[in-house]
PDB file of C-alpha atoms in Angstrom:
ATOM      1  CA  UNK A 154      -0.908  -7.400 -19.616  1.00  0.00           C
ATOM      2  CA  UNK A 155       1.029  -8.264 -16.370  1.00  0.00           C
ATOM      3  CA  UNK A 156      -0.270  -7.548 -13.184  1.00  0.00           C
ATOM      4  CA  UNK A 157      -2.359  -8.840 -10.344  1.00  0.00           C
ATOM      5  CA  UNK A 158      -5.737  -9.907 -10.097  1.00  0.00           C
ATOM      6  CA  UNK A 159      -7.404 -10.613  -6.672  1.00  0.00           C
ATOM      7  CA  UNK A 160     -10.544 -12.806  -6.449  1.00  0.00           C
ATOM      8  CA  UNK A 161     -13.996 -12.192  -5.576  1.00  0.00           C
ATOM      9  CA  UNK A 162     -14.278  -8.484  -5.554  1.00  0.00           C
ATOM     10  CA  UNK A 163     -16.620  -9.054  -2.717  1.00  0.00           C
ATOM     11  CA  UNK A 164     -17.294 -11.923   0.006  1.00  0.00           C
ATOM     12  CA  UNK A 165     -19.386 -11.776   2.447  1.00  0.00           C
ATOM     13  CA  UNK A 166     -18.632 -14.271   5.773  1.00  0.00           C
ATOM     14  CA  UNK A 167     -21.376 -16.254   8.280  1.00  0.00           C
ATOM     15  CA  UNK A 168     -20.053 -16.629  11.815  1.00  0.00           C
ATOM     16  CA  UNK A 169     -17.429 -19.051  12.054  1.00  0.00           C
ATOM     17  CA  UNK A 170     -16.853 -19.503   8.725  1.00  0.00           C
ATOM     18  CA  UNK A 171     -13.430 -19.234   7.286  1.00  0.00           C
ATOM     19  CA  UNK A 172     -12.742 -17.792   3.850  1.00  0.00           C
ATOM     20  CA  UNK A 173     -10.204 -17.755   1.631  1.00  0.00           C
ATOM     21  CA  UNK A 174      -8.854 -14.515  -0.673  1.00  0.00           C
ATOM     22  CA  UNK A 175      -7.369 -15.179  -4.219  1.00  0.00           C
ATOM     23  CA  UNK A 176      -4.635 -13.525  -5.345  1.00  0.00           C
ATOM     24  CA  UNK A 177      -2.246 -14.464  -8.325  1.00  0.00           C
ATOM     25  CA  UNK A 178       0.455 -12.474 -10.524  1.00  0.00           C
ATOM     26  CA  UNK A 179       2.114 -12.915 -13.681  1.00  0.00           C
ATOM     27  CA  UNK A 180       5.036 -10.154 -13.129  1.00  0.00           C
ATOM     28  CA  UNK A 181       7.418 -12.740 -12.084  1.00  0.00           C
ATOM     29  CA  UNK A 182       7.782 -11.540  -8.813  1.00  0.00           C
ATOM     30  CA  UNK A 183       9.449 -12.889  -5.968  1.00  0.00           C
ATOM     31  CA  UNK A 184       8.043 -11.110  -2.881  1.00  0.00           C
ATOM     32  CA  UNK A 185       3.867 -11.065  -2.202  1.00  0.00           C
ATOM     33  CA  UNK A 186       2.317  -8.966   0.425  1.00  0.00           C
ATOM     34  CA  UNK A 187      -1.013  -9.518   2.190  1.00  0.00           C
ATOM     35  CA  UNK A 188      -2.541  -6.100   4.018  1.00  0.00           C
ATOM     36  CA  UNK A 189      -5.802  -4.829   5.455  1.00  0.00           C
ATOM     37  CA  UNK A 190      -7.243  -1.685   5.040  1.00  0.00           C
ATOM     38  CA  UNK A 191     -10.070  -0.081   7.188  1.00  0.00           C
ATOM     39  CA  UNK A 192     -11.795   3.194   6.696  1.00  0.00           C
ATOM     40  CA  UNK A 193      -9.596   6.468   7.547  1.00  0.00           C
ATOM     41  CA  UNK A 194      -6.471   4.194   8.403  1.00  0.00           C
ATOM     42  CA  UNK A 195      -3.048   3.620   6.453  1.00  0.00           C
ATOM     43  CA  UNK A 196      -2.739  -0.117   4.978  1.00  0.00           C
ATOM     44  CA  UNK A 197      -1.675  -2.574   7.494  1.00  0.00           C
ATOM     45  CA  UNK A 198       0.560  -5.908   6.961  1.00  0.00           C
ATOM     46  CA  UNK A 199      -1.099  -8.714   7.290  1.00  0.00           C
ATOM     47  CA  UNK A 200       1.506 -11.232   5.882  1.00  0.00           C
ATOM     48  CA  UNK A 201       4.163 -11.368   3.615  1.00  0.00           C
ATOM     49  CA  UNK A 202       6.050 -14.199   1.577  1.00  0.00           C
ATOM     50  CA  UNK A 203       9.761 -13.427   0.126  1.00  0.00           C
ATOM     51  CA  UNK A 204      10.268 -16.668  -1.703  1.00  0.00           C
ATOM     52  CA  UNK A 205       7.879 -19.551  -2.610  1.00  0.00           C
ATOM     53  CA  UNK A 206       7.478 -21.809   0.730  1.00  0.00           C
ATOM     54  CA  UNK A 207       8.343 -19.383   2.960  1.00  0.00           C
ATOM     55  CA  UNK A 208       5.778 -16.586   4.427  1.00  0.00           C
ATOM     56  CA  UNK A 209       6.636 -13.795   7.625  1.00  0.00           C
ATOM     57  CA  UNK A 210       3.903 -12.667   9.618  1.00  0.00           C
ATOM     58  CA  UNK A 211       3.472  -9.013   9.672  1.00  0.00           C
ATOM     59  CA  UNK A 212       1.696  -6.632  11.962  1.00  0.00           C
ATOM     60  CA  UNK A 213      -1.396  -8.178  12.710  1.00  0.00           C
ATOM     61  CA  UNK A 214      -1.705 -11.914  11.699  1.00  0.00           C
ATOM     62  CA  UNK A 215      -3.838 -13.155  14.083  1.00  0.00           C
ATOM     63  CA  UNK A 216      -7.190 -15.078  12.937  1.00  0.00           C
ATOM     64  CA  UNK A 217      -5.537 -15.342   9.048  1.00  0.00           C
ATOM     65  CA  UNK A 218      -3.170 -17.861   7.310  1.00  0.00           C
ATOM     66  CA  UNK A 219      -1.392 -17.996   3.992  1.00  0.00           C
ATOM     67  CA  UNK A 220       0.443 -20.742   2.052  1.00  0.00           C
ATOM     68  CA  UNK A 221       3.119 -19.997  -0.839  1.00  0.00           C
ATOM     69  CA  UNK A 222       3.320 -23.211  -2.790  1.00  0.00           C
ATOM     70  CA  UNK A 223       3.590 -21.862  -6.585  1.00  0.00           C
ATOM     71  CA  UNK A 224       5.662 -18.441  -7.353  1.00  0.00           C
ATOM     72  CA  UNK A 225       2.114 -16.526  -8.500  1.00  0.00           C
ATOM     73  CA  UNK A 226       0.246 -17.340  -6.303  1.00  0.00           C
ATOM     74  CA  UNK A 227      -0.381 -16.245  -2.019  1.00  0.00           C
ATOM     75  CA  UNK A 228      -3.561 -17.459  -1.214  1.00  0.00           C
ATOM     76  CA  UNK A 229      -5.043 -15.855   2.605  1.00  0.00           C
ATOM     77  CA  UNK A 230      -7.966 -17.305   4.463  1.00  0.00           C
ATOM     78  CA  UNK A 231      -9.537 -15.288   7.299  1.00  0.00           C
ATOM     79  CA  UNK A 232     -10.358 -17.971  10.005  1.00  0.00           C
ATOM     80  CA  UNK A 233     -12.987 -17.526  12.436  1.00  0.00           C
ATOM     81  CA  UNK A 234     -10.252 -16.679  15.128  1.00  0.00           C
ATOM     82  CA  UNK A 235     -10.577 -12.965  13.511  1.00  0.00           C
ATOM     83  CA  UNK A 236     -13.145 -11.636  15.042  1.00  0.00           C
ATOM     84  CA  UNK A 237     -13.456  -8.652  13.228  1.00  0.00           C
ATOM     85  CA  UNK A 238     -12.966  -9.497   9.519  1.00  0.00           C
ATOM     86  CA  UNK A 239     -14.488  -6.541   7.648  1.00  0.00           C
ATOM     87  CA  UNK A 240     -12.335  -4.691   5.442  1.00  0.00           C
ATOM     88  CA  UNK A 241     -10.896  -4.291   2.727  1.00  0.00           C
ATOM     89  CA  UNK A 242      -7.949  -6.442   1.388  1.00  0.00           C
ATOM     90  CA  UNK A 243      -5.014  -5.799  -0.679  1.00  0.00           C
ATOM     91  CA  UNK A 244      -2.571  -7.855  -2.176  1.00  0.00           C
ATOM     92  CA  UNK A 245       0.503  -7.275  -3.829  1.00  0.00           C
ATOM     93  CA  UNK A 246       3.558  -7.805  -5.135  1.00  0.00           C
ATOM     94  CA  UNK A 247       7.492  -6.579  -5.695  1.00  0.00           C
ATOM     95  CA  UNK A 248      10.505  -7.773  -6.880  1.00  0.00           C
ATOM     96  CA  UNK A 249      12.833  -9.117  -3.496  1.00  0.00           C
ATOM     97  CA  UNK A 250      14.067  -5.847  -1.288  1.00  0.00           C
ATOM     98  CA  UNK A 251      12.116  -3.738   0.966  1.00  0.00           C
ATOM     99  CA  UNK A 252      12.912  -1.149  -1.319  1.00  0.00           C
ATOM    100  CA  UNK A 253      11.394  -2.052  -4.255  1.00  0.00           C
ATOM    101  CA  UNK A 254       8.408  -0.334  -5.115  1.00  0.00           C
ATOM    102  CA  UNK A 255       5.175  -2.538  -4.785  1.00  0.00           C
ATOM    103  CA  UNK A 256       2.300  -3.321  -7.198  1.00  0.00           C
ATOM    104  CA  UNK A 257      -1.398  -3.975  -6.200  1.00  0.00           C
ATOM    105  CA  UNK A 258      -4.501  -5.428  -6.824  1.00  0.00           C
ATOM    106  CA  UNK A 259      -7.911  -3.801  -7.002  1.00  0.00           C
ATOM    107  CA  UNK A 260      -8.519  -5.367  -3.537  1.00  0.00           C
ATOM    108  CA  UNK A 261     -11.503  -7.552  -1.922  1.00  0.00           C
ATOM    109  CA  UNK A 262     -13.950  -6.083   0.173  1.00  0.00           C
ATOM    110  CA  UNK A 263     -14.973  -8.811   3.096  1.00  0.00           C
ATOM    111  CA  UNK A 264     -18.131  -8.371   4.647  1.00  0.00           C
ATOM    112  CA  UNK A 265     -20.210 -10.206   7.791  1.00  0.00           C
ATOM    113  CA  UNK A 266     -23.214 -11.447   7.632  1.00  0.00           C
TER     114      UNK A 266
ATOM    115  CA  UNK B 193      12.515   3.293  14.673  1.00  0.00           C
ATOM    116  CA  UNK B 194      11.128   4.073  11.152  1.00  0.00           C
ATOM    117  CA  UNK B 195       8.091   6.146  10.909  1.00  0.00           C
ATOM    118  CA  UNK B 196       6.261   8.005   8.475  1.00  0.00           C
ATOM    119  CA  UNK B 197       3.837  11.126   9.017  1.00  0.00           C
ATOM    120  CA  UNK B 198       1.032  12.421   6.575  1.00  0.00           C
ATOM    121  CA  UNK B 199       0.208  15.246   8.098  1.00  0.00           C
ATOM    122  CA  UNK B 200      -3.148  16.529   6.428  1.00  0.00           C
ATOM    123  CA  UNK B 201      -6.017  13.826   6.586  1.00  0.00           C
ATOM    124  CA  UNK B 202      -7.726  15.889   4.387  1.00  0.00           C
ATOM    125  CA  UNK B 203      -6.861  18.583   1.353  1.00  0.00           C
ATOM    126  CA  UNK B 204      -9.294  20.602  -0.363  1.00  0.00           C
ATOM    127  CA  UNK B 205      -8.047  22.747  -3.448  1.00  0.00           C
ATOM    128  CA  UNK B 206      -9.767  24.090  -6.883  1.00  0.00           C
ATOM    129  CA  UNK B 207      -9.000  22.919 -10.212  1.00  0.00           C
ATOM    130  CA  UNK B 208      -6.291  24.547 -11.694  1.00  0.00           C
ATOM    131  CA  UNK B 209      -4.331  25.523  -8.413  1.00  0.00           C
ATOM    132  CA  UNK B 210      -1.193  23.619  -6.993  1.00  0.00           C
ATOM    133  CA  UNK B 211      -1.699  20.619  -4.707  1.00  0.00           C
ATOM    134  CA  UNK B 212       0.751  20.251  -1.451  1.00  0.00           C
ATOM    135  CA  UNK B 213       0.101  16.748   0.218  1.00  0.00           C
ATOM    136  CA  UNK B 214       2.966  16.895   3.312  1.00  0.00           C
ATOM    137  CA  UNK B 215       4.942  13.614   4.629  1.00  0.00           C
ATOM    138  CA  UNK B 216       7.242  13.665   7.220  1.00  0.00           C
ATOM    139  CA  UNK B 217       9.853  10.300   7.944  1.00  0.00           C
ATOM    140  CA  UNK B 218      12.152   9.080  10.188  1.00  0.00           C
ATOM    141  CA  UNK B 219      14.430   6.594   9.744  1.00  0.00           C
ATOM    142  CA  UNK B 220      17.347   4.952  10.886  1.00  0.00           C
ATOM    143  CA  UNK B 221      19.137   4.037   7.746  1.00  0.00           C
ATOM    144  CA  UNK B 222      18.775   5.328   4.088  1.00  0.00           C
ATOM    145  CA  UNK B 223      15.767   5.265   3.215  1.00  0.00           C
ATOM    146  CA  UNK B 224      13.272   4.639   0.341  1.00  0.00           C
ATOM    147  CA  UNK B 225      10.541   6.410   0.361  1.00  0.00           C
ATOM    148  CA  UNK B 226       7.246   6.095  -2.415  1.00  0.00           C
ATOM    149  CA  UNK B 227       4.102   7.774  -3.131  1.00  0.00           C
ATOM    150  CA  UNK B 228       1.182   6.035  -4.140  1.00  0.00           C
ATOM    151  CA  UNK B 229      -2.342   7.218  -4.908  1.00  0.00           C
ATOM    152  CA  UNK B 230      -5.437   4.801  -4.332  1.00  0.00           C
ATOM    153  CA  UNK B 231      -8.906   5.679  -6.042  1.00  0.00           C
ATOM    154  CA  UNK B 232     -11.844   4.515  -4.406  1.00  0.00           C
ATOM    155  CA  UNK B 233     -12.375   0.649  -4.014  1.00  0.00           C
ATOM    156  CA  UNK B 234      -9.310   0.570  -6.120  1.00  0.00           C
ATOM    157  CA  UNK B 235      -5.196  -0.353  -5.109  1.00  0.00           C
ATOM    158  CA  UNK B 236      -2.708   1.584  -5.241  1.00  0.00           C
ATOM    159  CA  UNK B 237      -1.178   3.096  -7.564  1.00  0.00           C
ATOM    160  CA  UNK B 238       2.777   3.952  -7.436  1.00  0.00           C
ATOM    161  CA  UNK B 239       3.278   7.685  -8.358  1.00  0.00           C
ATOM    162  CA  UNK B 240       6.698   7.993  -7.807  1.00  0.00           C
ATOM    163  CA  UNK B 241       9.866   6.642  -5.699  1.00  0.00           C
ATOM    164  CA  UNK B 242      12.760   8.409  -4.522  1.00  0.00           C
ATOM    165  CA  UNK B 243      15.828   5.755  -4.167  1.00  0.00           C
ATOM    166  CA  UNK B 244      18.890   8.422  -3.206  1.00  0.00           C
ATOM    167  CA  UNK B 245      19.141   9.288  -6.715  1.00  0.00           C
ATOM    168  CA  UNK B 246      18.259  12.909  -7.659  1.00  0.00           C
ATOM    169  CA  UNK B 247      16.441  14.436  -4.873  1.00  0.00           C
ATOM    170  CA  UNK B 248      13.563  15.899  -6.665  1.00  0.00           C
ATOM    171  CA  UNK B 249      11.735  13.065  -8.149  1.00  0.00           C
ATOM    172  CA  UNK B 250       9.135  12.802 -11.167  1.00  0.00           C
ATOM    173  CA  UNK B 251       6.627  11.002 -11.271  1.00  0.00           C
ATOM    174  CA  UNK B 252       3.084  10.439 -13.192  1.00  0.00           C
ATOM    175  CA  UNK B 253       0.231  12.752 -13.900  1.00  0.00           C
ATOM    176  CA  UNK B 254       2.149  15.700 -13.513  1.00  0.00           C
ATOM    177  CA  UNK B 255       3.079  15.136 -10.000  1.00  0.00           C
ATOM    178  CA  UNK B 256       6.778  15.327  -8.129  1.00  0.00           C
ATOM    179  CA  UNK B 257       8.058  15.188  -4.839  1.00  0.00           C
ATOM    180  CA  UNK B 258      10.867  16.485  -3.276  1.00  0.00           C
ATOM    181  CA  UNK B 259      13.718  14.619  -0.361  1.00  0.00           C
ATOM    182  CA  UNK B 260      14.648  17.329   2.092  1.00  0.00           C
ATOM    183  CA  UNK B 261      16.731  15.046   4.292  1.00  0.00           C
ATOM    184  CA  UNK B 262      17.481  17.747   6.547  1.00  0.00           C
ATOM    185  CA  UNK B 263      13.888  18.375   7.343  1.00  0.00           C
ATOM    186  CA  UNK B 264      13.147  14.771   6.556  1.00  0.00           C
ATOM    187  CA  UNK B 265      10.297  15.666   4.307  1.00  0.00           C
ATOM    188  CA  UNK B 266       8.977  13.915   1.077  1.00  0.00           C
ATOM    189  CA  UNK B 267       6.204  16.012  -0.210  1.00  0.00           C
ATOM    190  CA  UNK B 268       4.291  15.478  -2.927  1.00  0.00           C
ATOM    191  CA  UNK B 269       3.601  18.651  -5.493  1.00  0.00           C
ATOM    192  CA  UNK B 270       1.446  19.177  -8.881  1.00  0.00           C
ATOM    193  CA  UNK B 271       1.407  22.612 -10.152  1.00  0.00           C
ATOM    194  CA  UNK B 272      -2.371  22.669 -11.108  1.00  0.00           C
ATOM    195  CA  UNK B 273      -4.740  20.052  -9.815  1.00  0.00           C
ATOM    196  CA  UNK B 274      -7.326  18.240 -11.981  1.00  0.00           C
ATOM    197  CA  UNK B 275     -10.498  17.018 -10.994  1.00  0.00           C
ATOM    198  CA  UNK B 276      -9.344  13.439 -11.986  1.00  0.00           C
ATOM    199  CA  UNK B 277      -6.856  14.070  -8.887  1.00  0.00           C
ATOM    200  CA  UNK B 278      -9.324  13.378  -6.538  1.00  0.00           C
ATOM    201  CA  UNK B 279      -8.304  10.365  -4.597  1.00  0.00           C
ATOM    202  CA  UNK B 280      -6.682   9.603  -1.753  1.00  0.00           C
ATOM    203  CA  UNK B 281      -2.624   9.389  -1.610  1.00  0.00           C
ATOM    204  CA  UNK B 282      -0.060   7.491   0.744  1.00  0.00           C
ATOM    205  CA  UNK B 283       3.527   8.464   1.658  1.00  0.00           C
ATOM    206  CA  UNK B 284       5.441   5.139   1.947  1.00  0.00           C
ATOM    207  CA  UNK B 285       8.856   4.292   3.634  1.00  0.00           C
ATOM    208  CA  UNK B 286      11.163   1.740   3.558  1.00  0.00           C
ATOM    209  CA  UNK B 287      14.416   0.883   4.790  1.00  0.00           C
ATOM    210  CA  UNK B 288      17.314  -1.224   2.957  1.00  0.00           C
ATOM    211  CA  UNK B 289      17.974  -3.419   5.112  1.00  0.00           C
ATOM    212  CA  UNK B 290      17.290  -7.347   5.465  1.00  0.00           C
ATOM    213  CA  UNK B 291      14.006  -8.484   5.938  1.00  0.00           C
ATOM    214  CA  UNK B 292      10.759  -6.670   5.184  1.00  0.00           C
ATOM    215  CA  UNK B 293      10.525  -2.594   6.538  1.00  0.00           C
ATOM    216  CA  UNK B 294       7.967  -0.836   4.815  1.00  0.00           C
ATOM    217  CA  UNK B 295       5.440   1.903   6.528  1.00  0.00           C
ATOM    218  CA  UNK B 296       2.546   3.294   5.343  1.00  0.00           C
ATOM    219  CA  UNK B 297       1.388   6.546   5.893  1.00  0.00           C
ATOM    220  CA  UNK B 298      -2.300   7.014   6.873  1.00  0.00           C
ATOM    221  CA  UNK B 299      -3.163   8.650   3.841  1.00  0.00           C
ATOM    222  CA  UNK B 300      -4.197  12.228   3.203  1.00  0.00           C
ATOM    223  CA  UNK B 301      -7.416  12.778   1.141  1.00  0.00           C
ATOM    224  CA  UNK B 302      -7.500  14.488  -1.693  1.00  0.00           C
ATOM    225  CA  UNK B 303     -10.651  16.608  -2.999  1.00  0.00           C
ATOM    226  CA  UNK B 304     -10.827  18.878  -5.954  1.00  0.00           C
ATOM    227  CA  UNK B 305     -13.567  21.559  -6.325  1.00  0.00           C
ATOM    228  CA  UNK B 306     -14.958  22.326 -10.152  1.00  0.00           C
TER     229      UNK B 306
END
């Protein structure tokens, strides 16, 4: 079955820690999206990759990081620059155009210790 | 600018009666626009996208939207709810154009009474 599996389903984070989110897909896509989701608010982009060795920051980047090396795979680590790290974390994927529709994960919940 | 507006947080109906979950756009060039529903501790799930093919658009689960560009509306219909539609749903827009131009709605919550 194709899809995308993201990696732990929780994590929990000690002050000044950084962590790092899994997230891998076998739908041959190009494009891989990285977004954060808090209670009662839309989904908000994080980062985003187009092409392998290449990654955009999106809306709110600050404190995280990414790295692209292999096609199914878009790794993010929350540094301890991000200050407020809980949420909930979504990753996904889509062939290359804005347009095209977007597949998820089932999404990491990050928690502080 | 692009923009996208859900505009119930919250939508309460009984089994077996029709669902309306509202989204508003704007946007500056043709646009894409998706619905996606999201279960809880779950991703999303795509429901349906409308491309600028046929305006009213079918999607799973019984549900289908409608593009109204003159009222720039997307809203997403299903005839009679089920209590497995409980969840909450996104109204998504992007824009063809180069580089990456996709909004996300806040999400209106969906709750379905026995």
């Amino acid at each position: 079955d194709g899809g995308i599996t993201q990696s732990p389903k929780y994590l929990f984070r000690k002050e000044g820690q950084n962590v790092t989110l899994s997230c891998e897909q076998n739908l041959n896509h190009d494009a891989m999206y990285w977004y954060r989701q808090d209670p009662g608010q839309g989904l908000r982009l994080i980062y985003y990759s187009q092409i392998v060795n290449d990654f955009q920051k999106g809306d709110i980047a600050e404190g995280y990081s990414v790295s692209r090396e292999k096609k199914e795979s878009f790794p993010l680590t929350v540094t301890s620059a991000q200050k407020n790290p809980t949420a909930f974390y979504l990753c996904a994927s889509s062939s290359r155009g804005s347009y095209q529709p977007q597949h998820f994960g089932d999404g990491t919940r990050l928690s502080i210790l | 600018a692009q923009s996208v507006t859900q505009l119930d947080s919250h939508v309460s109906v009984s089994e077996g009666t029709p669902v309306l979950l509202r989204c508003n756009y704007s946007s500056s060039y043709s646009p894409s626009l998706f619905w996606y529903v999201q279960h809880p501790n779950k991703g999303l799930q795509l429901l349906l996208k409308y491309t600028s093919a046929a305006t009213l658009v079918k999607g799973i689960n019984g549900f289908e939207a409608e593009f109204k560009k003159s009222e720039t509306s997307f809203h997403l219909t299903k005839p009679s709810a089920h209590m497995s539609d409980a969840a909450e749903y996104f109204c998504v827009v992007s824009e063809r154009t180069g580089g990456f131009k996709t909004i996300f709605g806040a999400g209106t919550r969906l709750f379905v009474k026995a």
